[in-house]
Short mmCIF file of C-alpha atoms in Angstrom, two decimals:
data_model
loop_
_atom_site.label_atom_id
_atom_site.label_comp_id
_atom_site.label_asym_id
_atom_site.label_seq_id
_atom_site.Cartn_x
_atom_site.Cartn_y
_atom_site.Cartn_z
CA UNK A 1 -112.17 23.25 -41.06
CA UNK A 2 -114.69 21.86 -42.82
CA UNK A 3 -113.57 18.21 -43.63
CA UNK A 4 -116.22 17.80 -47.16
CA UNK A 5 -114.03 20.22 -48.85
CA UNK A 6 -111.82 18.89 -52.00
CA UNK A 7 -108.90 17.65 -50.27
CA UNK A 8 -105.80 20.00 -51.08
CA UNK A 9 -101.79 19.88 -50.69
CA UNK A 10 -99.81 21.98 -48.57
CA UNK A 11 -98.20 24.97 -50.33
CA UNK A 12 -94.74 24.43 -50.66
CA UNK A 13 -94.46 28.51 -49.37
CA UNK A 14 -96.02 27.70 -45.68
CA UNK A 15 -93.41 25.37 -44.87
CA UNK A 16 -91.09 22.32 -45.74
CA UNK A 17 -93.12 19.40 -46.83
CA UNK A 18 -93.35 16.59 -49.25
CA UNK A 19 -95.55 16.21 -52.36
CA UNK A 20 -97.79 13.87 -50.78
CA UNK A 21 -98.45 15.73 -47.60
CA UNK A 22 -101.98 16.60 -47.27
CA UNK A 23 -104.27 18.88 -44.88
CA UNK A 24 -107.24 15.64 -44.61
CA UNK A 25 -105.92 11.95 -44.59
CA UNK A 26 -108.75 11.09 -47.29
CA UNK A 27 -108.76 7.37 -45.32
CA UNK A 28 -109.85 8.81 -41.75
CA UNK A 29 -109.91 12.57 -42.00
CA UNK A 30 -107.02 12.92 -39.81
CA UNK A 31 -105.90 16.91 -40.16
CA UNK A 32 -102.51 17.77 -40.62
CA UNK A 33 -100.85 14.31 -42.00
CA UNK A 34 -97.84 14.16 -43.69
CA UNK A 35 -96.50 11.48 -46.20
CA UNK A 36 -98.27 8.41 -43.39
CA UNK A 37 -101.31 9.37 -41.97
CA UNK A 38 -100.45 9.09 -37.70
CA UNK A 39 -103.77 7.60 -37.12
CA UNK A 40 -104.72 5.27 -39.28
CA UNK A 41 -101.33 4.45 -41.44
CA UNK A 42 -102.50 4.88 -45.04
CA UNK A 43 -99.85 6.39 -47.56
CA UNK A 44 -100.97 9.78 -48.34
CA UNK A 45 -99.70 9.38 -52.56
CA UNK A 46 -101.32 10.65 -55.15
CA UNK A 47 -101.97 7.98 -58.06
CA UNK A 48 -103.02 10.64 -59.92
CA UNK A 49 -99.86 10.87 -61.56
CA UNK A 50 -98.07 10.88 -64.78
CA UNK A 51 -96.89 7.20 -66.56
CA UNK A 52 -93.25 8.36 -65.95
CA UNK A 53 -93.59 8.55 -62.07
CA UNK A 54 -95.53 4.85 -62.05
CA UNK A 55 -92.72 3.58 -63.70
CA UNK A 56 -90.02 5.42 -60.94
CA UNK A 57 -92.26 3.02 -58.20
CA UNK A 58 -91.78 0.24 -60.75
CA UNK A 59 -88.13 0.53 -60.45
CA UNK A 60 -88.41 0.69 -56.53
CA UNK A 61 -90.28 -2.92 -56.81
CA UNK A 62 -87.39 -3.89 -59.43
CA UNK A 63 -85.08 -2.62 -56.49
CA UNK A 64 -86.52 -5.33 -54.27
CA UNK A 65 -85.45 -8.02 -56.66
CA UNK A 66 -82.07 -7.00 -56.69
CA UNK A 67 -81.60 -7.19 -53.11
CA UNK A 68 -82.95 -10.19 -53.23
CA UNK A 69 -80.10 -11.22 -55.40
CA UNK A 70 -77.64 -9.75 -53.25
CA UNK A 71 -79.20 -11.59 -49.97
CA UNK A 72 -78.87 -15.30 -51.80
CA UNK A 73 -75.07 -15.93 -52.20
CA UNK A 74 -74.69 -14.92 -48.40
CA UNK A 75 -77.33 -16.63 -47.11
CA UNK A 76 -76.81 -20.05 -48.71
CA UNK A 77 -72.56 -19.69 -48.82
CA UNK A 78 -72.16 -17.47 -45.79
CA UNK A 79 -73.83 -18.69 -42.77
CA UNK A 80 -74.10 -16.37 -40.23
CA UNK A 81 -72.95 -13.32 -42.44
CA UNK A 82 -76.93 -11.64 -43.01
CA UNK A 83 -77.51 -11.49 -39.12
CA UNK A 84 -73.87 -10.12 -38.15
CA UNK A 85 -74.35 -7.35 -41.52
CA UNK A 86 -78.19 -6.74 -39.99
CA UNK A 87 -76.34 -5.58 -36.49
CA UNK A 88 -73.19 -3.78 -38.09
CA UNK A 89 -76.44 -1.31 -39.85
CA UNK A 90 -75.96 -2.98 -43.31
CA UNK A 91 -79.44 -3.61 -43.87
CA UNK A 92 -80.32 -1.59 -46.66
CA UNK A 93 -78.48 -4.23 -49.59
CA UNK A 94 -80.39 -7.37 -47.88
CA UNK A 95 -83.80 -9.06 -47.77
CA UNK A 96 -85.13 -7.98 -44.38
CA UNK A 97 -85.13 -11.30 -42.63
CA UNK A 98 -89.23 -12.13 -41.80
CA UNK A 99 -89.45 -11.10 -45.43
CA UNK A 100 -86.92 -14.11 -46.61
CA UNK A 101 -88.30 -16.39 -43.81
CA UNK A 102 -92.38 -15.55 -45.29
CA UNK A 103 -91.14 -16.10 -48.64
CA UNK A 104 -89.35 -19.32 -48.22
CA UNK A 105 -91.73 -20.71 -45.70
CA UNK A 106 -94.57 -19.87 -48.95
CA UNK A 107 -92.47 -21.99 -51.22
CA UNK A 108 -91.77 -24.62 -48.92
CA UNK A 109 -95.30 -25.58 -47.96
CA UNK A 110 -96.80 -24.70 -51.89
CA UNK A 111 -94.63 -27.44 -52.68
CA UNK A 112 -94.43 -29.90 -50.16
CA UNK A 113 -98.65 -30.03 -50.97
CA UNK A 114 -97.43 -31.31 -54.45
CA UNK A 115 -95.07 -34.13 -52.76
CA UNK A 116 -95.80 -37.84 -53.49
CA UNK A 117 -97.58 -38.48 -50.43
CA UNK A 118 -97.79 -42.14 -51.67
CA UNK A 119 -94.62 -42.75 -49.50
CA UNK A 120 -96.50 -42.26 -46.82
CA UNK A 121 -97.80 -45.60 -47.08
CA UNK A 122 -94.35 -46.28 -45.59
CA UNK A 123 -95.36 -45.27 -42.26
CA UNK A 124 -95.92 -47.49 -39.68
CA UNK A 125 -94.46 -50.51 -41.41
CA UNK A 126 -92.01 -52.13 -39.35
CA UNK A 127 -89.72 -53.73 -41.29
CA UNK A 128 -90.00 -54.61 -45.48
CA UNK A 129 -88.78 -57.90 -44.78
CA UNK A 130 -90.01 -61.19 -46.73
CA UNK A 131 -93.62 -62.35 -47.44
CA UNK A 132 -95.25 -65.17 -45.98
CA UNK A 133 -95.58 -67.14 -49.12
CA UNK A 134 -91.74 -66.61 -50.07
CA UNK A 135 -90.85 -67.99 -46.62
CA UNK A 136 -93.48 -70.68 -46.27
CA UNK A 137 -91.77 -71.74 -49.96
CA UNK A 138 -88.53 -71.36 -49.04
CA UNK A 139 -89.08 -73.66 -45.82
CA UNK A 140 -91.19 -76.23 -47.65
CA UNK A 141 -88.25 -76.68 -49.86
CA UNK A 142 -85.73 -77.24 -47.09
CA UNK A 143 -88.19 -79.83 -45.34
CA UNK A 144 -88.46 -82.31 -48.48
CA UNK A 145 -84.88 -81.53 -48.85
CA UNK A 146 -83.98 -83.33 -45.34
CA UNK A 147 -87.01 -86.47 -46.40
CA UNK A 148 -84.81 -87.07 -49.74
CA UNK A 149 -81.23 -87.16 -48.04
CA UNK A 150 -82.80 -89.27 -45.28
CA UNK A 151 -83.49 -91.82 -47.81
CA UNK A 152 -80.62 -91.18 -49.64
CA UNK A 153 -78.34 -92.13 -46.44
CA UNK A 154 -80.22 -94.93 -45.78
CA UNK A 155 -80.05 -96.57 -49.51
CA UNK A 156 -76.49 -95.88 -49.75
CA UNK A 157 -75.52 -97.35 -46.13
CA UNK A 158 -78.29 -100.71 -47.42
CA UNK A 159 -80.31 -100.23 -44.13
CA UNK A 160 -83.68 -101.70 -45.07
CA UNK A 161 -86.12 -99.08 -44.99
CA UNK A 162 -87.79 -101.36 -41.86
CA UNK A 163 -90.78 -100.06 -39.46
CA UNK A 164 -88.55 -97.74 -37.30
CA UNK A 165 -87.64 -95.67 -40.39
CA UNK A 166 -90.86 -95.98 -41.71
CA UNK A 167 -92.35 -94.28 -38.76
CA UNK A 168 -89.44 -91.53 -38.52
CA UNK A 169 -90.38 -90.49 -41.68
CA UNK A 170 -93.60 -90.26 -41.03
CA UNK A 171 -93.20 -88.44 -38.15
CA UNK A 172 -91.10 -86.15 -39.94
CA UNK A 173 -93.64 -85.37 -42.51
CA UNK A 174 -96.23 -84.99 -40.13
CA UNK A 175 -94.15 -82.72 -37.81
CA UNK A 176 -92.93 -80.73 -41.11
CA UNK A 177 -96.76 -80.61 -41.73
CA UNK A 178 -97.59 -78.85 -38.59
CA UNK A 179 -94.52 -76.80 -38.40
CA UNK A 180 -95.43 -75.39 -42.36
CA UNK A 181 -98.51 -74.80 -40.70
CA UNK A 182 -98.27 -73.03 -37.38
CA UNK A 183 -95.68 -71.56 -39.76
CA UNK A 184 -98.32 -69.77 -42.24
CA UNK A 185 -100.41 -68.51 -39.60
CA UNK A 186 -97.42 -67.08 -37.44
CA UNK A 187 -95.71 -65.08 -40.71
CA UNK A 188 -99.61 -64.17 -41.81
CA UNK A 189 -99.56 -62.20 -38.35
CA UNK A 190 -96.88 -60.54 -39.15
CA UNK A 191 -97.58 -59.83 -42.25
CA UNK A 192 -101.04 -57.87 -40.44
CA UNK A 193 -98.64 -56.82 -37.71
CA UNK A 194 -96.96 -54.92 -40.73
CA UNK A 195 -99.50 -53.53 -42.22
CA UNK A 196 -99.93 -49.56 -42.20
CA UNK A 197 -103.55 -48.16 -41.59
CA UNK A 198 -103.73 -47.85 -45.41
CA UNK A 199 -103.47 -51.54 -46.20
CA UNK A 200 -105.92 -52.48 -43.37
CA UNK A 201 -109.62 -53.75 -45.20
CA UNK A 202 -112.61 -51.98 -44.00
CA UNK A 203 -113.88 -55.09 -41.94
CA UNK A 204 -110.18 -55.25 -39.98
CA UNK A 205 -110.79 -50.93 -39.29
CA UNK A 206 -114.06 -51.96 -37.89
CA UNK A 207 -112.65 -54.28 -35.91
CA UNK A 208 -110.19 -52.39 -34.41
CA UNK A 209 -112.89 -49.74 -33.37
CA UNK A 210 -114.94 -52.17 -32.07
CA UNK A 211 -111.73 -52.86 -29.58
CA UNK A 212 -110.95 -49.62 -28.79
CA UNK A 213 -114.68 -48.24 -28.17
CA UNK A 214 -114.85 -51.34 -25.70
CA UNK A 215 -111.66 -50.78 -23.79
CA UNK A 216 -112.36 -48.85 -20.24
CA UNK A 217 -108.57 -48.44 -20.38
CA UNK A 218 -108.33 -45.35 -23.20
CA UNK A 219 -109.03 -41.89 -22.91
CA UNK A 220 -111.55 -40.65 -24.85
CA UNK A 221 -108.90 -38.16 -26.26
CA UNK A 222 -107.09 -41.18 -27.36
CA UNK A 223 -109.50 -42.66 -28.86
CA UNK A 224 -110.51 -39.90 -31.16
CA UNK A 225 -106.92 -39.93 -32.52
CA UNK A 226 -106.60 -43.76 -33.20
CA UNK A 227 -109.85 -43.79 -34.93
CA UNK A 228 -108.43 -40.30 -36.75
CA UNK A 229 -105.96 -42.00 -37.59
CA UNK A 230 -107.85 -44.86 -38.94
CA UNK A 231 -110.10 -42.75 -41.12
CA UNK A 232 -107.94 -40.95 -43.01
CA UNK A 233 -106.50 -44.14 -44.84
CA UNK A 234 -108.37 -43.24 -48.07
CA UNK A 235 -108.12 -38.91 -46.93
CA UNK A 236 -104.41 -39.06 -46.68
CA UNK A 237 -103.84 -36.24 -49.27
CA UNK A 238 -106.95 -34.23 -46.82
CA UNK A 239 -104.88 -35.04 -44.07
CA UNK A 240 -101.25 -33.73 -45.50
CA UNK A 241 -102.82 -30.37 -46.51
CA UNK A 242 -104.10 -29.97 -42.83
CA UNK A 243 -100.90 -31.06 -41.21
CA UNK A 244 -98.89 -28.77 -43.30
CA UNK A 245 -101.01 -26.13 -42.28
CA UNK A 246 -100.88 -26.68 -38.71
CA UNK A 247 -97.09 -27.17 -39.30
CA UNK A 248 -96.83 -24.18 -40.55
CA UNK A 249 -98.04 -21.97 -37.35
CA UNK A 250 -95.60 -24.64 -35.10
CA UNK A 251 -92.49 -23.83 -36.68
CA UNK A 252 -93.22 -20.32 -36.39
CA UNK A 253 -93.61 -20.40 -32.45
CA UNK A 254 -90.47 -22.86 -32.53
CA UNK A 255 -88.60 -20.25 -34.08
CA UNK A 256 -88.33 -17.77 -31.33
CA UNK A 257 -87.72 -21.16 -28.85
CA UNK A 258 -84.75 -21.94 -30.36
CA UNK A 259 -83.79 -18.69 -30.63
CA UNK A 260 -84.08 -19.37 -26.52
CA UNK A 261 -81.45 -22.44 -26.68
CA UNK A 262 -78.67 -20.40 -28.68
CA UNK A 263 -79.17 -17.58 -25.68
CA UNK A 264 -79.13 -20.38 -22.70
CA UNK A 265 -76.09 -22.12 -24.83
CA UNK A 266 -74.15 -19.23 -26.49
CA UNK A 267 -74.40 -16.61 -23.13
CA UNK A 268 -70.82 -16.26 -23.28
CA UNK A 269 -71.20 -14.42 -26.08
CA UNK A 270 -73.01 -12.00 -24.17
CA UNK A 271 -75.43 -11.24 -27.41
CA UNK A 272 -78.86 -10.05 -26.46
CA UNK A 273 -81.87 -12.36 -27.42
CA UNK A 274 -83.23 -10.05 -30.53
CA UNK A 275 -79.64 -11.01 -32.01
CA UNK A 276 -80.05 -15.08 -31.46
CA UNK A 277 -83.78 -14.32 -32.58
CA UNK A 278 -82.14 -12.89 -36.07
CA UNK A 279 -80.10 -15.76 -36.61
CA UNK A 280 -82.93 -18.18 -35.62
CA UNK A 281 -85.12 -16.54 -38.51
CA UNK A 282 -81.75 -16.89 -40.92
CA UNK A 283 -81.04 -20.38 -39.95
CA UNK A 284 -85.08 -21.07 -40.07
CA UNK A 285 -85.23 -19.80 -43.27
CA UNK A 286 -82.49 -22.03 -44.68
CA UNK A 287 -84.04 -24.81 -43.87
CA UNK A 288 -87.05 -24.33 -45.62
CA UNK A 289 -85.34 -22.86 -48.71
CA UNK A 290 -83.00 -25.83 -49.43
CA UNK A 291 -86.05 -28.25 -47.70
CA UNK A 292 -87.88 -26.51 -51.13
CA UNK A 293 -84.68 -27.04 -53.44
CA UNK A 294 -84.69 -31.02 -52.02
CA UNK A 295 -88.67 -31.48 -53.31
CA UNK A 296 -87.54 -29.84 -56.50
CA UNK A 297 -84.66 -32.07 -56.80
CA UNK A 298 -86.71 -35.60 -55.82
CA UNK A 299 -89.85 -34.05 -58.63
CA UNK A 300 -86.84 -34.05 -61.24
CA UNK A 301 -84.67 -37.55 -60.10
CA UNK A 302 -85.88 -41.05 -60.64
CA UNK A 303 -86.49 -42.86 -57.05
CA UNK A 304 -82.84 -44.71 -57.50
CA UNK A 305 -81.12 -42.02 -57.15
CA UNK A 306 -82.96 -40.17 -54.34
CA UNK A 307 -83.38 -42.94 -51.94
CA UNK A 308 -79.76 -41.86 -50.85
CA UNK A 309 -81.05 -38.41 -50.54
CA UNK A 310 -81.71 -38.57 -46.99
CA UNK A 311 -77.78 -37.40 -46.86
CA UNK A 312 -78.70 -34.09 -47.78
CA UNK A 313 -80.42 -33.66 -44.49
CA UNK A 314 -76.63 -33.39 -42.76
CA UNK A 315 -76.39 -29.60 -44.30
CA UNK A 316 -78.73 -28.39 -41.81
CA UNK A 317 -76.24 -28.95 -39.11
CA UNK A 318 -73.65 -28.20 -41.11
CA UNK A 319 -74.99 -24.52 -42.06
CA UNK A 320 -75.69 -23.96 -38.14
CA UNK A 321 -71.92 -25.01 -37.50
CA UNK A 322 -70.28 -22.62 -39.73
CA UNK A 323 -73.39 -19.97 -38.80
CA UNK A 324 -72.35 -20.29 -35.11
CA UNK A 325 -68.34 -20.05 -35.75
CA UNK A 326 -69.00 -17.32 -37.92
CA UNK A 327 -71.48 -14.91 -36.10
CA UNK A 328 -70.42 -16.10 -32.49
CA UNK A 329 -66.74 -16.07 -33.48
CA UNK A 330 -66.21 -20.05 -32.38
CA UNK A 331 -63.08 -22.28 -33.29
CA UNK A 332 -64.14 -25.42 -35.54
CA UNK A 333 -64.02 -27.73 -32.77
CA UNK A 334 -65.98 -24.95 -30.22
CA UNK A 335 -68.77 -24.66 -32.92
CA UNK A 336 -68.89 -28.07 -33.57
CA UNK A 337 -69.96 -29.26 -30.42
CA UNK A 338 -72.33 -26.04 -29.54
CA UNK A 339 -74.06 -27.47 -32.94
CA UNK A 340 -74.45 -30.92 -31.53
CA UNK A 341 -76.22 -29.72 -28.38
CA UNK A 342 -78.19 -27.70 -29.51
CA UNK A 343 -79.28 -29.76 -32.51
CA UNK A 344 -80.11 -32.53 -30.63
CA UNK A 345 -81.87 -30.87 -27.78
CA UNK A 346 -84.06 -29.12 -30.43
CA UNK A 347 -84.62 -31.62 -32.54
CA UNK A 348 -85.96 -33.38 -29.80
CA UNK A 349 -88.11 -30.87 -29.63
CA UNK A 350 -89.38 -31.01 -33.01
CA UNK A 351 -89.71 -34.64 -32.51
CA UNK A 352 -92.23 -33.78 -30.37
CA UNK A 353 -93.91 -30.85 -31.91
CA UNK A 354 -94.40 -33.17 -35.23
CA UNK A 355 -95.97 -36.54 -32.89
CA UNK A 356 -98.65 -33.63 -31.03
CA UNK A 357 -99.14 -32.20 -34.81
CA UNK A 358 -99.69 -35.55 -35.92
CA UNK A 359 -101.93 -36.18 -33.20
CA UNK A 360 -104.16 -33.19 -33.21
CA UNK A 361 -104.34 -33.38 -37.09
CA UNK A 362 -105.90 -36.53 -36.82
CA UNK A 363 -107.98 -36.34 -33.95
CA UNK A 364 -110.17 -33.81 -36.57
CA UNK A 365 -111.14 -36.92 -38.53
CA UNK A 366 -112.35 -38.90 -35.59
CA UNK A 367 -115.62 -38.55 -36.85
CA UNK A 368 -115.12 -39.26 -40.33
#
């Protein structure tokens, strides 16, 4: 057959066929294909079409949207319920789930970009506790507080104010001297002890490269990633784009791992691991969708009333709880304690995931 030839549709009279099924695959030239070409994949359908047809593969899109509706109240109110409908062969009114996990993954890391990564300054402070002027104040107040009731005591008990006193006092001022001091320059280490890399001055980041390039004891390796880490004080928002993006391909390699620790922890259930890998992609997706709703929420609320926000972070557990009782048909109390295992085995494991992110995302700006 000669394959230049106008590409034509099967007669209807030869045999049973679609519309779209075609003699060439006009992609690859495949002969014979039918509504998918079986070599290459294309969809064999015509566009050349009238407007009322277009609009019937409108309405199929519009179809997608109202399964998408359909999939929401379950998957936020109903843990568990998408991945035990998936297995029952009610897929057809829900959201596949890589399709919810893509799109809610998307959302989370568009917005987290568009976080205030200011409060990352907060990293790597140890405590917020007092200045060193407010305490040096506070203790040169209670010094000249103890001269003026020594003197006091001694004026209203009329002991002449003879050389012994005289050289108490003195030696109190002089100790209260040295003590406000030794004071000043302990409280202004700790004040540098404090600091994060972002309040460190240019001359003290030299320094501290200076020290590390000299010391025989550091890996090279570690090196790169403490000066990484000191270059990207004025590249932070550089540096939050690249660890979200390296985030992003983590989390989706986790996701099949902890898909492992509900298999090694729930085997009574007997489940095979492509149903714990469903529920891992349900439960994953959760916690980027309401991860996306809690940005939203902190964009909208003044910083009063979202620095008790950090309670919100409790639904994750929760959600796994009721998933597990409901789609591995535990008591309360049986699901409750599966959830605490496994939550804190894997978030150890995050723990650690995040850190080597953390690392590796900085040890790019080593040479910066």
């Amino acid at each position: 057959m000669d394959r230049n030839k106008e590409i034509k549709k099967i007669k209807p009279d030869n045999r049973e066929v679609s519309k779209y099924d075609f003699i060439i695959c006009p992609n690859c030239g495949a002969e014979e294909v039918g509504k998918f070409c079986p070599n290459c994949g294309q969809s064999n359908k015509d566009f050349n079409k009238p407007i009322k047809e277009i609009g019937a593969d409108l309405l199929d899109s519009i179809n997608l949207d109202i399964r998408l509706i359909n999939t929401l109240v379950p998957f936020f109110f109903r843990p568990g319920q998408l991945a035990e409908d998936y297995f029952k062969g009610k897929r057809r009114r829900y959201v596949p789930p890589m399709r919810m996990y893509i799109l809610f993954s998307v959302l989370f890391f568009f917005l987290a970009k568009f976080a205030d990564i200011e409060k990352l300054d907060d990293v790597g402070k140890i405590s917020n506790g007092p200045s060193a002027d407010s305490i040096n104040h506070e203790v040169a107040m209670a010094l000249t507080d103890v001269e003026n009731n020594l003197r006091t005591e001694l004026e209203q008990n009329e002991i002449p104010f003879d050389t012994t006193y005289l050289e108490y006092a003195e030696n109190l001022k002089d100790s209260a001297g040295w003590f406000k001091k030794n004071l000043k320059v302990k409280t202004k280490e700790q004040d540098t002890s404090n600091k994060s890399f972002g309040d460190l001055s240019p001359e003290e980041i030299q320094e501290i490269k200076d020290e590390i390039a000299l010391d025989s004891t550091i890996s090279k390796s570690t090196k790169d990633i403490i000066r990484g880490g000191l270059n990207i004080a004025d590249k932070k928002d550089v540096f939050w784009e690249k660890f979200l993006n390296n985030s992003s391909y983590v989390l989706f390699i986790l996701m099949p791992f902890f898909a492992l620790i509900l298999a090694m922890t729930l085997f009574r259930s007997k489940k095979l691991y492509v149903h714990h890998l469903i529920f891992s992609i349900n439960y994953h997706s959760f916690i980027f969708a309401f991860s996306s709703v809690i940005i939203l929420v902190s964009m909208v609320l003044p910083d009063n009333i979202m620095q008790h926000g950090g309670y919100l972070f409790f639904i994750y557990p929760l959600y796994l709880m009721f998933g597990i009782k409901k789609y591995y048909n535990r008591s309360y109390v049986g699901a409750f304690f599966k959830t605490i295992g496994i939550s804190l085995l894997y978030y150890f494991v995050i723990f650690i995931a995040i850190i080597a992110i953390m690392a590796f995302t900085a040890k790019g700006f080593a040479e910066g």
